[in-house]
């Protein structure tokens, strides 16, 4: 995997070994970050279900002020930590080894500017996160990647973009 644009454009990052994590493809990550790019400069971002950290590191590369990475797997967290170190991004990161849903449940309203989430497909985590966000908006916007065939709860203002078998749903806080 590589960082697509910004400060670290072209730099390679590692993915955790095995099949437990499914990194967001470069094509989808590029489309996702292009849709977000005006919101990124100086923003406070949380990367839920962080995996390798590719989403949050891409956001940092494109100008986010700080990213909190939330990942429950110790082995995957080691890879994420190594990726942040390789990019010399540690000062702009907080790494939290915790279940992403449990972490989000404890956040204050508007704790972050942007919440990014790439949960495992087909396990209901994307729907859980959207439901939680509808009850208590812990960020100004939630962006969640999910399988294109997964049905998420209907939320006013939500927009879904499809990329083959992948979809990204964005939910802004109503103005």
mmCIF file of C-alpha atoms in Angstrom:
data_model
loop_
_atom_site.group_PDB
_atom_site.id
_atom_site.type_symbol
_atom_site.label_atom_id
_atom_site.label_comp_id
_atom_site.label_asym_id
_atom_site.label_seq_id
_atom_site.Cartn_x
_atom_site.Cartn_y
_atom_site.Cartn_z
ATOM 1 C CA UNK A 1 0.000 0.000 0.000
ATOM 2 C CA UNK A 2 1.041 3.575 -0.519
ATOM 3 C CA UNK A 3 -0.001 7.064 0.496
ATOM 4 C CA UNK A 4 -1.693 8.560 -2.548
ATOM 5 C CA UNK A 5 -1.326 12.337 -2.137
ATOM 6 C CA UNK A 6 -0.051 15.120 0.071
ATOM 7 C CA UNK A 7 3.031 15.368 2.247
ATOM 8 C CA UNK A 8 3.850 11.647 2.049
ATOM 9 C CA UNK A 9 2.708 11.006 -1.523
ATOM 10 C CA UNK A 10 4.111 7.747 -2.867
ATOM 11 C CA UNK A 11 5.441 6.545 0.509
ATOM 12 C CA UNK A 12 4.725 2.890 1.194
ATOM 13 C CA UNK A 13 3.046 1.653 4.345
ATOM 14 C CA UNK A 14 2.669 -1.900 5.572
ATOM 15 C CA UNK A 15 -0.538 -3.892 5.885
ATOM 16 C CA UNK A 16 -1.050 -6.385 8.707
ATOM 17 C CA UNK A 17 -0.268 -9.945 7.619
ATOM 18 C CA UNK A 18 -3.037 -12.434 6.918
ATOM 19 C CA UNK A 19 -6.647 -11.999 5.987
ATOM 20 C CA UNK A 20 -8.002 -10.508 9.232
ATOM 21 C CA UNK A 21 -7.798 -6.983 7.813
ATOM 22 C CA UNK A 22 -8.968 -5.784 4.417
ATOM 23 C CA UNK A 23 -7.180 -2.548 3.506
ATOM 24 C CA UNK A 24 -9.145 0.059 1.569
ATOM 25 C CA UNK A 25 -8.035 -0.058 -2.062
ATOM 26 C CA UNK A 26 -6.009 2.845 -3.454
ATOM 27 C CA UNK A 27 -8.849 3.685 -5.859
ATOM 28 C CA UNK A 28 -11.476 3.884 -3.116
ATOM 29 C CA UNK A 29 -9.134 5.756 -0.742
ATOM 30 C CA UNK A 30 -8.368 8.297 -3.474
ATOM 31 C CA UNK A 31 -12.077 8.887 -4.157
ATOM 32 C CA UNK A 32 -12.801 9.096 -0.422
ATOM 33 C CA UNK A 33 -10.053 11.622 0.307
ATOM 34 C CA UNK A 34 -10.901 13.673 -2.777
ATOM 35 C CA UNK A 35 -14.467 14.034 -1.494
ATOM 36 C CA UNK A 36 -13.121 15.089 1.921
ATOM 37 C CA UNK A 37 -10.139 17.225 0.945
ATOM 38 C CA UNK A 38 -11.653 20.650 1.709
ATOM 39 C CA UNK A 39 -12.573 19.498 5.231
ATOM 40 C CA UNK A 40 -9.159 18.026 6.102
ATOM 41 C CA UNK A 41 -6.793 20.975 6.730
ATOM 42 C CA UNK A 42 -6.311 21.319 10.479
ATOM 43 C CA UNK A 43 -9.150 18.891 11.301
ATOM 44 C CA UNK A 44 -9.419 16.553 14.276
ATOM 45 C CA UNK A 45 -9.996 13.081 12.827
ATOM 46 C CA UNK A 46 -10.800 9.722 14.390
ATOM 47 C CA UNK A 47 -10.008 6.586 12.359
ATOM 48 C CA UNK A 48 -12.238 3.825 13.761
ATOM 49 C CA UNK A 49 -11.371 0.204 12.902
ATOM 50 C CA UNK A 50 -8.020 1.697 11.871
ATOM 51 C CA UNK A 51 -6.204 -1.431 10.680
ATOM 52 C CA UNK A 52 -2.933 -0.367 9.068
ATOM 53 C CA UNK A 53 -3.869 3.286 9.551
ATOM 54 C CA UNK A 54 -4.036 3.939 5.808
ATOM 55 C CA UNK A 55 -7.126 6.183 6.013
ATOM 56 C CA UNK A 56 -5.926 8.294 8.909
ATOM 57 C CA UNK A 57 -2.371 8.527 7.562
ATOM 58 C CA UNK A 58 -3.762 9.624 4.190
ATOM 59 C CA UNK A 59 -5.788 12.298 6.027
ATOM 60 C CA UNK A 60 -2.644 13.469 7.861
ATOM 61 C CA UNK A 61 -0.710 13.535 4.601
ATOM 62 C CA UNK A 62 -3.405 15.802 3.167
ATOM 63 C CA UNK A 63 -3.354 18.252 6.074
ATOM 64 C CA UNK A 64 -5.416 16.911 8.972
ATOM 65 C CA UNK A 65 -4.162 18.389 12.230
ATOM 66 C CA UNK A 66 -4.399 15.259 14.365
ATOM 67 C CA UNK A 67 -5.701 11.706 13.984
ATOM 68 C CA UNK A 68 -6.782 9.342 16.746
ATOM 69 C CA UNK A 69 -6.478 5.755 15.529
ATOM 70 C CA UNK A 70 -8.686 3.144 17.223
ATOM 71 C CA UNK A 71 -7.829 -0.522 16.652
ATOM 72 C CA UNK A 72 -8.490 -3.488 18.952
ATOM 73 C CA UNK A 73 -5.917 -5.977 17.593
ATOM 74 C CA UNK A 74 -2.520 -5.734 19.255
ATOM 75 C CA UNK A 75 -0.762 -7.246 16.249
ATOM 76 C CA UNK A 76 -2.452 -4.809 13.877
ATOM 77 C CA UNK A 77 -1.713 -1.921 16.261
ATOM 78 C CA UNK A 78 1.996 -2.832 16.045
ATOM 79 C CA UNK A 79 1.845 -2.427 12.252
ATOM 80 C CA UNK A 80 -0.040 0.871 12.586
ATOM 81 C CA UNK A 81 2.527 2.161 15.104
ATOM 82 C CA UNK A 82 5.375 1.183 12.750
ATOM 83 C CA UNK A 83 3.641 2.975 9.838
ATOM 84 C CA UNK A 84 3.250 6.171 11.890
ATOM 85 C CA UNK A 85 6.898 5.948 12.979
ATOM 86 C CA UNK A 86 8.122 5.374 9.404
ATOM 87 C CA UNK A 87 6.329 8.571 8.308
ATOM 88 C CA UNK A 88 7.510 10.451 11.415
ATOM 89 C CA UNK A 89 3.868 11.184 12.217
ATOM 90 C CA UNK A 90 3.836 10.157 15.902
ATOM 91 C CA UNK A 91 3.396 13.735 17.190
ATOM 92 C CA UNK A 92 0.197 14.112 15.134
ATOM 93 C CA UNK A 93 -1.284 10.759 16.179
ATOM 94 C CA UNK A 94 -2.905 9.136 19.172
ATOM 95 C CA UNK A 95 -3.147 5.345 19.077
ATOM 96 C CA UNK A 96 -5.895 3.700 21.112
ATOM 97 C CA UNK A 97 -6.030 -0.104 21.484
ATOM 98 C CA UNK A 98 -9.745 -0.585 21.980
ATOM 99 C CA UNK A 99 -12.956 -1.786 20.375
ATOM 100 C CA UNK A 100 -14.062 0.989 17.982
ATOM 101 C CA UNK A 101 -17.785 0.842 18.812
ATOM 102 C CA UNK A 102 -17.128 0.951 22.577
ATOM 103 C CA UNK A 103 -14.736 3.883 22.051
ATOM 104 C CA UNK A 104 -17.281 5.798 19.948
ATOM 105 C CA UNK A 105 -20.050 5.164 22.498
ATOM 106 C CA UNK A 106 -18.080 7.129 25.096
ATOM 107 C CA UNK A 107 -17.280 10.155 22.929
ATOM 108 C CA UNK A 108 -18.775 13.562 23.631
ATOM 109 C CA UNK A 109 -20.906 15.298 21.017
ATOM 110 C CA UNK A 110 -18.623 16.837 18.348
ATOM 111 C CA UNK A 111 -15.499 15.288 19.888
ATOM 112 C CA UNK A 112 -14.002 15.177 16.368
ATOM 113 C CA UNK A 113 -14.416 17.078 13.138
ATOM 114 C CA UNK A 114 -14.353 13.937 10.980
ATOM 115 C CA UNK A 115 -14.922 10.274 11.845
ATOM 116 C CA UNK A 116 -13.614 7.717 9.338
ATOM 117 C CA UNK A 117 -14.535 4.069 9.721
ATOM 118 C CA UNK A 118 -13.669 0.952 7.754
ATOM 119 C CA UNK A 119 -15.185 -1.897 9.776
ATOM 120 C CA UNK A 120 -15.166 -5.530 8.647
ATOM 121 C CA UNK A 121 -17.844 -6.064 6.006
ATOM 122 C CA UNK A 122 -21.015 -8.048 6.643
ATOM 123 C CA UNK A 123 -20.791 -8.126 10.450
ATOM 124 C CA UNK A 124 -23.185 -5.284 11.237
ATOM 125 C CA UNK A 125 -20.523 -2.889 12.543
ATOM 126 C CA UNK A 126 -21.218 -0.234 9.885
ATOM 127 C CA UNK A 127 -24.936 -0.205 10.764
ATOM 128 C CA UNK A 128 -24.136 -0.083 14.496
ATOM 129 C CA UNK A 129 -21.859 2.895 13.976
ATOM 130 C CA UNK A 130 -24.451 4.760 11.888
ATOM 131 C CA UNK A 131 -27.119 4.099 14.543
ATOM 132 C CA UNK A 132 -24.779 5.352 17.258
ATOM 133 C CA UNK A 133 -23.952 8.462 15.221
ATOM 134 C CA UNK A 134 -27.669 9.171 14.739
ATOM 135 C CA UNK A 135 -28.205 9.026 18.517
ATOM 136 C CA UNK A 136 -25.133 11.058 19.489
ATOM 137 C CA UNK A 137 -23.132 12.832 16.825
ATOM 138 C CA UNK A 138 -19.573 12.369 18.024
ATOM 139 C CA UNK A 139 -18.169 14.191 14.969
ATOM 140 C CA UNK A 140 -19.255 16.846 12.508
ATOM 141 C CA UNK A 141 -19.306 14.169 9.799
ATOM 142 C CA UNK A 142 -19.130 10.376 9.682
ATOM 143 C CA UNK A 143 -17.682 8.563 6.674
ATOM 144 C CA UNK A 144 -18.038 4.787 6.762
ATOM 145 C CA UNK A 145 -16.876 2.180 4.260
ATOM 146 C CA UNK A 146 -19.024 -0.926 3.905
ATOM 147 C CA UNK A 147 -19.968 -3.633 1.464
ATOM 148 C CA UNK A 148 -22.114 -2.253 -1.366
ATOM 149 C CA UNK A 149 -24.783 -4.848 -0.519
ATOM 150 C CA UNK A 150 -24.985 -3.834 3.166
ATOM 151 C CA UNK A 151 -28.071 -1.842 4.115
ATOM 152 C CA UNK A 152 -27.444 0.970 6.587
ATOM 153 C CA UNK A 153 -30.084 2.760 8.655
ATOM 154 C CA UNK A 154 -31.703 5.662 6.783
ATOM 155 C CA UNK A 155 -30.316 8.969 8.036
ATOM 156 C CA UNK A 156 -31.305 12.368 6.688
ATOM 157 C CA UNK A 157 -28.539 13.840 4.543
ATOM 158 C CA UNK A 158 -26.643 10.562 4.131
ATOM 159 C CA UNK A 159 -24.982 10.039 0.780
ATOM 160 C CA UNK A 160 -23.629 6.730 -0.505
ATOM 161 C CA UNK A 161 -21.026 6.378 -3.242
ATOM 162 C CA UNK A 162 -20.422 2.943 -4.774
ATOM 163 C CA UNK A 163 -17.136 1.561 -6.118
ATOM 164 C CA UNK A 164 -17.734 -2.000 -7.295
ATOM 165 C CA UNK A 165 -18.445 -4.143 -4.216
ATOM 166 C CA UNK A 166 -17.457 -1.289 -1.877
ATOM 167 C CA UNK A 167 -19.556 1.667 -0.752
ATOM 168 C CA UNK A 168 -18.760 4.778 1.268
ATOM 169 C CA UNK A 169 -21.586 6.484 3.118
ATOM 170 C CA UNK A 170 -21.105 10.018 4.415
ATOM 171 C CA UNK A 171 -23.353 11.600 7.009
ATOM 172 C CA UNK A 172 -22.889 15.288 7.809
ATOM 173 C CA UNK A 173 -24.365 16.964 10.856
ATOM 174 C CA UNK A 174 -27.387 18.952 9.647
ATOM 175 C CA UNK A 175 -26.721 22.696 9.379
#
